[in-house]
Amino acid sequence: MMQAITTPRAPGAFGPYSQAVFKNGMLFISGQLGFDPVTDIMPESFADQANLIINGLKEILKAAGMSLSHVVKVTVFLDDLDDFPMLNEIYAKHFTAPYPARETIQVARIPKNGKLEISLIAMK
Protein backbone atom coordinates (compact mmCIF):
# COMPACT_ATOMS: atom_id res chain seq x y z
CA MET A 1 0.00 0.00 0.00
CA MET A 2 1.23 3.47 -0.90
CA GLN A 3 1.38 6.05 1.91
CA ALA A 4 1.39 9.81 1.33
CA ILE A 5 4.07 11.69 3.29
CA THR A 6 3.47 15.36 4.02
CA THR A 7 4.89 18.02 6.29
CA PRO A 8 4.07 21.71 6.73
CA ARG A 9 7.82 22.29 7.13
CA ALA A 10 8.23 22.08 3.32
CA PRO A 11 6.24 23.79 0.57
CA GLY A 12 2.95 22.07 -0.19
CA ALA A 13 1.89 20.64 -3.52
CA PHE A 14 0.68 23.11 -6.18
CA GLY A 15 -1.57 20.54 -7.84
CA PRO A 16 -3.04 17.06 -7.60
CA TYR A 17 0.07 15.29 -6.33
CA SER A 18 1.68 14.40 -3.00
CA GLN A 19 4.80 15.97 -1.51
CA ALA A 20 6.05 12.40 -1.31
CA VAL A 21 4.85 8.81 -1.33
CA PHE A 22 6.31 5.81 0.49
CA LYS A 23 5.96 2.25 -0.77
CA ASN A 24 7.96 -0.95 -0.24
CA GLY A 25 10.73 0.83 1.65
CA MET A 26 11.14 3.50 -1.03
CA LEU A 27 10.34 7.19 -0.73
CA PHE A 28 9.61 9.21 -3.87
CA ILE A 29 9.69 12.97 -3.28
CA SER A 30 8.00 15.14 -5.89
CA GLY A 31 9.86 18.05 -7.45
CA GLN A 32 10.39 20.76 -4.86
CA LEU A 33 10.62 24.48 -5.53
CA GLY A 34 12.50 27.11 -3.55
CA PHE A 35 9.62 28.54 -1.51
CA ASP A 36 9.96 29.43 2.14
CA PRO A 37 7.33 27.19 3.79
CA VAL A 38 6.52 29.84 6.41
CA THR A 39 6.18 32.95 4.22
CA ASP A 40 5.35 31.15 0.94
CA ILE A 41 7.80 33.49 -0.78
CA MET A 42 10.37 32.36 -3.35
CA PRO A 43 13.61 34.38 -3.05
CA GLU A 44 15.28 35.74 -6.17
CA SER A 45 18.71 34.14 -5.83
CA PHE A 46 19.62 30.69 -7.08
CA ALA A 47 21.55 29.92 -3.87
CA ASP A 48 18.62 30.88 -1.62
CA GLN A 49 16.21 28.77 -3.67
CA ALA A 50 18.60 25.80 -3.71
CA ASN A 51 19.12 25.89 0.06
CA LEU A 52 15.37 26.19 0.72
CA ILE A 53 14.74 23.21 -1.54
CA ILE A 54 17.34 21.03 0.15
CA ASN A 55 16.07 22.04 3.60
CA GLY A 56 12.53 21.16 2.48
CA LEU A 57 13.73 17.80 1.17
CA LYS A 58 15.35 17.13 4.55
CA GLU A 59 12.04 17.91 6.29
CA ILE A 60 10.10 15.55 4.02
CA LEU A 61 12.69 12.84 4.58
CA LYS A 62 12.44 13.44 8.33
CA ALA A 63 8.63 13.09 8.17
CA ALA A 64 9.24 9.65 6.62
CA GLY A 65 11.78 8.69 9.32
CA MET A 66 14.70 9.14 6.91
CA SER A 67 17.58 11.51 6.18
CA LEU A 68 19.79 12.53 3.26
CA SER A 69 21.87 9.39 3.93
CA HIS A 70 18.92 7.33 2.62
CA VAL A 71 18.86 9.15 -0.76
CA VAL A 72 19.83 7.00 -3.75
CA LYS A 73 18.80 9.22 -6.70
CA VAL A 74 18.43 12.95 -7.22
CA THR A 75 17.04 14.75 -10.25
CA VAL A 76 17.74 18.46 -10.69
CA PHE A 77 16.07 20.71 -13.24
CA LEU A 78 17.79 24.06 -13.87
CA ASP A 79 16.52 26.99 -15.89
CA ASP A 80 20.15 27.96 -16.62
CA LEU A 81 22.97 25.43 -16.81
CA ASP A 82 25.41 28.25 -15.97
CA ASP A 83 24.23 27.73 -12.36
CA PHE A 84 25.66 24.17 -12.39
CA PRO A 85 28.91 25.09 -10.51
CA MET A 86 26.92 26.82 -7.74
CA LEU A 87 24.57 23.83 -7.58
CA ASN A 88 27.56 21.54 -7.00
CA GLU A 89 28.94 23.84 -4.29
CA ILE A 90 25.63 23.93 -2.39
CA TYR A 91 24.95 20.22 -2.97
CA ALA A 92 28.34 19.25 -1.50
CA LYS A 93 27.50 21.12 1.72
CA HIS A 94 24.44 18.92 2.30
CA PHE A 95 25.26 15.51 0.81
CA THR A 96 28.24 13.36 1.75
CA ALA A 97 30.08 10.54 0.02
CA PRO A 98 29.07 8.14 -1.24
CA TYR A 99 26.90 10.64 -3.11
CA PRO A 100 23.58 9.53 -4.55
CA ALA A 101 23.23 9.09 -8.29
CA ARG A 102 22.20 12.38 -9.89
CA GLU A 103 21.12 13.88 -13.16
CA THR A 104 20.94 17.58 -13.93
CA ILE A 105 18.91 18.87 -16.84
CA GLN A 106 18.40 22.37 -18.21
CA VAL A 107 14.76 23.02 -19.03
CA ALA A 108 12.93 25.86 -20.76
CA ARG A 109 10.96 26.85 -17.68
CA ILE A 110 10.44 25.84 -14.04
CA PRO A 111 6.97 26.08 -12.43
CA LYS A 112 6.31 29.37 -10.63
CA ASN A 113 9.36 30.77 -12.52
CA GLY A 114 11.77 29.08 -10.14
CA LYS A 115 15.45 28.79 -10.96
CA LEU A 116 15.55 25.07 -10.11
CA GLU A 117 13.46 22.11 -9.03
CA ILE A 118 14.74 19.00 -7.27
CA SER A 119 13.13 15.59 -6.77
CA LEU A 120 14.61 12.50 -5.20
CA ILE A 121 14.25 8.84 -4.36
CA ALA A 122 15.29 7.41 -0.99
CA MET A 123 15.34 3.88 0.43
CA LYS A 124 15.07 2.57 3.99
Backbone as a chain_set.jsonl record, in Angstrom:
{"seq": "MMQAITTPRAPGAFGPYSQAVFKNGMLFISGQLGFDPVTDIMPESFADQANLIINGLKEILKAAGMSLSHVVKVTVFLDDLDDFPMLNEIYAKHFTAPYPARETIQVARIPKNGKLEISLIAMK", "coords": {"N": [[0.83, -1.184, 0.0], [0.501, 2.224, -0.802], [1.702, 5.106, 0.843], [0.995, 8.429, 1.591], [3.25, 11.052, 2.256], [3.571, 13.908, 4.12], [4.454, 17.224, 5.152], [4.21, 20.267, 6.951], [6.484, 21.698, 7.056], [7.761, 21.98, 4.711], [7.343, 23.263, 1.376], [3.984, 23.023, 0.186], [2.089, 20.918, -2.104], [1.397, 22.072, -5.423], [-0.616, 21.214, -6.971], [-2.563, 18.355, -8.08], [-1.013, 16.232, -6.594], [1.215, 14.417, -4.384], [3.411, 15.559, -1.739], [5.275, 13.628, -1.182], [5.56, 10.06, -1.6], [5.45, 6.877, -0.017], [6.458, 3.577, -0.441], [6.952, 0.122, -0.206], [9.441, 0.367, 1.175], [10.609, 2.439, -0.17], [10.986, 5.896, -0.818], [9.524, 8.43, -2.633], [10.045, 11.59, -3.585], [8.315, 14.351, -4.703], [9.017, 16.882, -7.211], [10.55, 19.685, -5.841], [10.221, 23.141, -5.117], [11.832, 26.343, -4.597], [10.494, 27.672, -2.307], [9.869, 29.479, 0.691], [8.601, 27.77, 3.38], [7.201, 28.991, 5.446], [6.667, 31.719, 4.868], [5.808, 31.509, 2.287], [7.114, 32.606, 0.16], [9.207, 32.924, -2.68], [12.581, 33.337, -2.895], [14.773, 35.523, -4.808], [17.409, 34.724, -5.522], [19.497, 32.125, -6.869], [21.036, 30.547, -5.1], [19.689, 30.898, -2.628], [17.188, 29.771, -3.249], [18.002, 27.13, -3.84], [19.057, 26.249, -1.364], [16.732, 26.434, 0.256], [15.167, 24.503, -1.011], [16.661, 22.128, -0.557], [16.619, 22.079, 2.236], [13.853, 21.759, 2.592], [13.537, 19.241, 1.408], [14.967, 17.716, 3.257], [13.24, 17.973, 5.442], [10.952, 16.626, 4.529], [12.015, 14.075, 4.191], [12.62, 13.587, 6.878], [10.028, 13.497, 7.947], [9.303, 11.069, 6.988], [10.834, 9.417, 8.473], [13.482, 9.315, 7.706], [16.699, 10.353, 6.288], [19.09, 12.48, 4.552], [21.046, 10.605, 4.087], [19.762, 8.351, 3.242], [19.126, 8.755, 0.626], [19.096, 7.777, -2.74], [18.889, 8.581, -5.374], [18.869, 11.563, -7.226], [17.223, 14.134, -8.937], [17.727, 17.007, -10.798], [16.44, 19.958, -12.044], [17.304, 22.683, -13.944], [16.935, 26.151, -14.777], [18.918, 27.45, -16.008], [21.878, 26.351, -17.122], [24.28, 27.479, -16.516], [24.289, 27.843, -13.817], [25.184, 25.511, -12.76], [27.839, 25.058, -11.52], [27.467, 26.43, -9.043], [25.34, 24.988, -8.025], [26.612, 22.507, -7.551], [28.397, 23.288, -5.544], [26.678, 24.03, -3.408], [25.244, 21.654, -3.1], [27.255, 19.87, -2.274], [27.638, 20.723, 0.314], [25.547, 19.668, 1.698], [25.097, 16.949, 1.044], [26.898, 13.868, 1.513], [29.719, 11.752, 0.755], [29.271, 8.257, 0.206], [27.995, 9.791, -2.638], [24.598, 10.226, -3.773], [23.232, 8.868, -6.846], [22.849, 11.092, -9.619], [21.145, 13.332, -11.816], [21.256, 16.162, -13.91], [19.437, 18.586, -15.511], [18.895, 21.017, -17.999], [16.098, 23.024, -18.436], [13.358, 24.553, -20.262], [11.621, 26.071, -18.731], [10.746, 26.518, -15.304], [8.213, 25.547, -12.968], [6.266, 28.172, -11.491], [8.16, 30.031, -12.1], [10.625, 29.399, -10.983], [14.161, 28.964, -10.293], [15.27, 26.502, -10.109], [14.394, 23.033, -9.671], [14.014, 20.224, -7.619], [13.887, 16.73, -7.279], [13.678, 13.562, -5.58], [14.697, 10.146, -4.784], [14.544, 7.889, -2.139], [15.692, 5.227, 0.013], [14.797, 2.949, 2.585]], "CA": [[0.0, 0.0, 0.0], [1.231, 3.474, -0.896], [1.384, 6.048, 1.911], [1.394, 9.809, 1.33], [4.065, 11.69, 3.291], [3.471, 15.365, 4.024], [4.894, 18.018, 6.293], [4.066, 21.709, 6.734], [7.823, 22.287, 7.126], [8.228, 22.08, 3.323], [6.239, 23.79, 0.57], [2.955, 22.067, -0.192], [1.894, 20.635, -3.522], [0.676, 23.106, -6.177], [-1.571, 20.545, -7.84], [-3.044, 17.056, -7.599], [0.075, 15.288, -6.333], [1.676, 14.398, -2.997], [4.798, 15.969, -1.507], [6.049, 12.397, -1.313], [4.853, 8.81, -1.328], [6.305, 5.811, 0.492], [5.958, 2.248, -0.767], [7.958, -0.951, -0.237], [10.732, 0.833, 1.654], [11.139, 3.503, -1.03], [10.335, 7.195, -0.726], [9.607, 9.215, -3.866], [9.685, 12.973, -3.278], [7.996, 15.144, -5.886], [9.857, 18.047, -7.453], [10.39, 20.756, -4.856], [10.622, 24.477, -5.534], [12.495, 27.113, -3.55], [9.624, 28.536, -1.514], [9.961, 29.428, 2.139], [7.326, 27.187, 3.789], [6.517, 29.845, 6.414], [6.178, 32.95, 4.217], [5.348, 31.148, 0.944], [7.8, 33.489, -0.782], [10.374, 32.358, -3.348], [13.608, 34.377, -3.045], [15.283, 35.744, -6.167], [18.708, 34.138, -5.831], [19.625, 30.687, -7.082], [21.55, 29.921, -3.873], [18.624, 30.875, -1.623], [16.208, 28.77, -3.672], [18.601, 25.795, -3.708], [19.116, 25.895, 0.059], [15.366, 26.195, 0.718], [14.737, 23.214, -1.545], [17.34, 21.032, 0.149], [16.065, 22.039, 3.597], [12.527, 21.161, 2.481], [13.726, 17.804, 1.17], [15.345, 17.134, 4.546], [12.04, 17.913, 6.287], [10.097, 15.552, 4.015], [12.694, 12.837, 4.585], [12.439, 13.44, 8.333], [8.634, 13.09, 8.17], [9.238, 9.649, 6.623], [11.78, 8.687, 9.318], [14.698, 9.139, 6.913], [17.584, 11.508, 6.185], [19.794, 12.525, 3.265], [21.865, 9.393, 3.926], [18.923, 7.33, 2.616], [18.857, 9.151, -0.762], [19.828, 6.999, -3.745], [18.796, 9.215, -6.7], [18.433, 12.955, -7.219], [17.036, 14.754, -10.25], [17.743, 18.461, -10.694], [16.072, 20.712, -13.24], [17.789, 24.063, -13.871], [16.518, 26.99, -15.89], [20.146, 27.957, -16.622], [22.97, 25.432, -16.808], [25.407, 28.249, -15.972], [24.227, 27.725, -12.36], [25.658, 24.174, -12.394], [28.908, 25.091, -10.511], [26.922, 26.819, -7.744], [24.573, 23.831, -7.576], [27.56, 21.541, -6.996], [28.936, 23.836, -4.291], [25.63, 23.929, -2.387], [24.949, 20.218, -2.972], [28.341, 19.245, -1.505], [27.501, 21.116, 1.719], [24.441, 18.925, 2.299], [25.256, 15.515, 0.809], [28.241, 13.361, 1.755], [30.076, 10.543, 0.017], [29.069, 8.139, -1.241], [26.901, 10.637, -3.11], [23.575, 9.532, -4.547], [23.229, 9.093, -8.289], [22.196, 12.379, -9.892], [21.117, 13.882, -13.161], [20.938, 17.582, -13.926], [18.911, 18.875, -16.84], [18.404, 22.373, -18.214], [14.765, 23.02, -19.03], [12.934, 25.86, -20.758], [10.961, 26.845, -17.68], [10.436, 25.837, -14.044], [6.965, 26.078, -12.433], [6.305, 29.375, -10.634], [9.358, 30.77, -12.518], [11.771, 29.081, -10.144], [15.45, 28.786, -10.958], [15.553, 25.069, -10.109], [13.457, 22.113, -9.032], [14.74, 19.003, -7.271], [13.133, 15.585, -6.773], [14.611, 12.503, -5.196], [14.252, 8.835, -4.356], [15.293, 7.414, -0.988], [15.345, 3.882, 0.43], [15.066, 2.574, 3.987]], "C": [[0.877, 1.251, 0.0], [0.744, 4.43, 0.19], [1.873, 7.435, 1.521], [2.175, 10.331, 2.53], [3.952, 13.193, 3.078], [4.007, 16.005, 5.295], [4.65, 19.49, 5.977], [5.418, 22.428, 6.744], [8.518, 22.327, 5.764], [7.062, 22.623, 2.516], [5.257, 22.687, 0.177], [2.871, 21.885, -1.696], [1.076, 21.757, -4.172], [-0.367, 22.502, -7.103], [-1.973, 19.211, -7.261], [-1.919, 16.014, -7.521], [0.486, 15.404, -4.872], [3.076, 14.982, -2.902], [5.704, 14.773, -1.722], [5.125, 11.206, -1.087], [5.878, 7.757, -0.935], [5.66, 4.482, 0.143], [7.133, 1.278, -0.838], [9.356, -0.462, 0.142], [11.351, 1.947, 0.832], [10.303, 4.763, -0.884], [10.591, 7.963, -2.019], [9.127, 10.623, -3.54], [9.491, 13.726, -4.584], [8.952, 16.324, -6.01], [9.525, 19.173, -6.49], [10.93, 22.064, -5.425], [11.146, 25.246, -4.333], [11.627, 28.119, -2.84], [9.946, 28.38, -0.037], [8.619, 28.889, 2.635], [6.543, 28.035, 4.793], [5.889, 31.054, 5.722], [5.552, 32.682, 2.856], [5.923, 32.075, -0.128], [8.998, 32.751, -1.372], [11.409, 33.484, -3.508], [14.117, 34.445, -4.486], [16.517, 34.907, -6.488], [18.664, 32.615, -5.97], [20.038, 29.994, -5.789], [20.459, 29.827, -2.805], [17.566, 29.831, -1.974], [16.755, 27.357, -3.459], [18.641, 25.357, -2.245], [17.732, 25.644, 0.646], [14.852, 24.843, 0.235], [15.362, 22.072, -0.759], [16.845, 20.942, 1.591], [14.666, 21.433, 3.602], [12.599, 19.662, 2.246], [14.096, 17.088, 2.462], [14.129, 16.972, 5.459], [11.09, 16.809, 5.825], [10.707, 14.198, 4.369], [12.482, 12.556, 6.071], [11.018, 12.964, 8.654], [8.432, 11.61, 7.836], [10.191, 8.805, 7.465], [13.1, 8.42, 8.61], [15.54, 10.416, 6.967], [18.246, 11.494, 4.809], [20.647, 11.285, 3.033], [21.08, 8.257, 3.275], [18.698, 7.592, 1.122], [19.738, 8.345, -1.719], [19.834, 7.673, -5.113], [18.235, 10.614, -6.564], [18.289, 13.413, -8.664], [16.925, 16.254, -10.046], [17.383, 19.05, -12.052], [16.51, 22.15, -13.022], [17.198, 24.873, -15.018], [17.731, 27.577, -16.611], [21.317, 27.081, -16.189], [24.227, 26.162, -16.339], [25.417, 28.215, -14.44], [24.741, 26.376, -11.854], [26.8, 24.2, -11.369], [28.385, 25.472, -9.112], [26.071, 25.693, -7.166], [25.505, 22.83, -6.913], [28.117, 22.003, -5.65], [27.92, 23.683, -3.145], [25.342, 22.466, -2.08], [25.975, 19.537, -2.07], [28.301, 19.627, -0.021], [26.44, 20.288, 2.446], [24.593, 17.411, 2.174], [26.701, 15.116, 1.065], [28.463, 12.085, 0.949], [29.688, 9.314, 0.825], [27.817, 8.914, -1.661], [25.862, 9.812, -3.851], [23.798, 9.751, -6.048], [22.463, 10.389, -8.557], [22.198, 12.67, -11.378], [20.693, 15.332, -13.044], [20.591, 17.956, -15.357], [18.513, 20.342, -16.905], [17.065, 22.27, -18.932], [14.384, 24.445, -19.433], [12.324, 26.723, -19.658], [10.641, 25.951, -16.493], [9.087, 26.385, -13.56], [7.208, 27.254, -11.48], [7.538, 30.227, -10.92], [10.537, 30.581, -11.576], [13.039, 28.941, -10.971], [15.866, 27.319, -11.011], [14.439, 24.324, -9.406], [14.217, 20.818, -8.79], [13.751, 17.95, -6.767], [14.139, 14.518, -6.366], [13.896, 11.207, -4.833], [15.16, 8.395, -3.216], [14.804, 6.005, -0.626], [15.68, 3.675, 1.895], [15.799, 1.263, 4.008]], "O": [[1.875, 1.321, 0.718], [-0.456, 4.555, 0.433], [3.038, 7.602, 1.16], [1.806, 10.083, 3.678], [4.208, 13.691, 1.982], [4.009, 15.399, 6.366], [4.865, 19.917, 4.842], [5.488, 23.627, 6.471], [9.699, 22.661, 5.666], [5.909, 22.466, 2.917], [5.657, 21.562, -0.124], [3.506, 22.61, -2.461], [0.177, 22.321, -3.548], [-0.941, 23.207, -7.933], [-1.752, 18.955, -6.077], [-1.89, 15.05, -8.286], [0.143, 16.377, -4.2], [3.846, 14.916, -3.86], [6.756, 14.874, -2.353], [4.064, 11.322, -0.474], [7.003, 7.735, -1.434], [4.472, 4.273, 0.39], [8.165, 1.567, -1.445], [10.34, -0.833, -0.497], [12.48, 2.361, 1.092], [9.074, 4.708, -0.834], [11.736, 8.124, -2.442], [7.948, 10.831, -3.252], [10.365, 13.744, -5.451], [9.61, 16.713, -5.045], [8.367, 19.563, -6.344], [11.949, 22.092, -6.115], [10.929, 24.849, -3.189], [11.973, 29.299, -2.769], [10.258, 27.284, 0.429], [7.584, 29.489, 2.342], [5.344, 27.821, 4.973], [4.724, 31.377, 5.959], [4.84, 33.533, 2.324], [5.312, 32.3, -1.173], [9.714, 32.044, -0.664], [11.139, 34.477, -4.185], [13.906, 33.524, -5.275], [16.659, 34.428, -7.613], [17.905, 31.926, -5.289], [19.462, 28.971, -5.42], [20.32, 28.794, -2.151], [17.102, 29.095, -1.104], [16.046, 26.487, -2.953], [18.296, 24.219, -1.927], [17.569, 24.732, 1.456], [14.184, 24.124, 0.977], [14.663, 21.149, -0.341], [16.67, 19.842, 2.114], [14.324, 20.676, 4.51], [11.817, 18.9, 2.814], [13.607, 15.992, 2.736], [13.998, 15.969, 6.161], [10.487, 16.13, 6.656], [10.002, 13.284, 4.796], [12.201, 11.424, 6.465], [10.829, 12.125, 9.535], [7.505, 10.975, 8.339], [10.347, 7.611, 7.209], [13.762, 7.418, 8.88], [15.165, 11.409, 7.59], [17.992, 10.601, 4.0], [20.941, 10.95, 1.886], [21.681, 7.292, 2.802], [18.14, 6.744, 0.427], [20.951, 8.243, -1.538], [20.698, 7.372, -5.937], [17.242, 10.828, -5.869], [19.134, 13.114, -9.508], [16.133, 16.722, -9.229], [17.957, 18.68, -13.076], [16.133, 22.772, -12.029], [16.984, 24.344, -16.108], [17.596, 28.137, -17.699], [21.697, 27.077, -15.018], [25.146, 25.53, -15.817], [26.438, 28.524, -13.826], [24.735, 26.125, -10.649], [26.749, 23.426, -10.412], [28.817, 24.897, -8.113], [26.077, 25.466, -5.956], [25.213, 22.352, -5.817], [28.286, 21.201, -4.731], [28.276, 23.256, -2.047], [25.212, 22.089, -0.915], [25.62, 18.731, -1.211], [28.872, 18.923, 0.811], [26.44, 20.219, 3.675], [24.253, 16.675, 3.1], [27.619, 15.911, 0.865], [27.514, 11.429, 0.52], [29.78, 9.35, 2.052], [26.731, 8.717, -1.115], [26.197, 8.812, -4.486], [24.467, 10.699, -6.457], [21.545, 10.741, -7.817], [23.124, 12.305, -12.102], [19.878, 15.689, -12.194], [21.345, 17.681, -16.29], [17.874, 20.859, -15.989], [16.918, 21.53, -19.905], [15.008, 25.414, -19.0], [12.486, 27.943, -19.648], [10.307, 24.777, -16.654], [8.829, 27.578, -13.722], [8.212, 27.311, -10.77], [7.927, 31.051, -10.093], [11.349, 31.487, -11.393], [12.989, 28.816, -12.195], [16.696, 26.927, -11.831], [13.653, 24.899, -8.654], [14.973, 20.364, -9.649], [12.889, 18.24, -5.937], [15.305, 14.566, -6.759], [12.686, 11.171, -4.609], [16.382, 8.507, -3.302], [13.665, 5.635, -0.913], [16.7, 4.153, 2.39], [16.127, 0.757, 5.081]]}, "num_chains": 1, "name": "protein.A"}
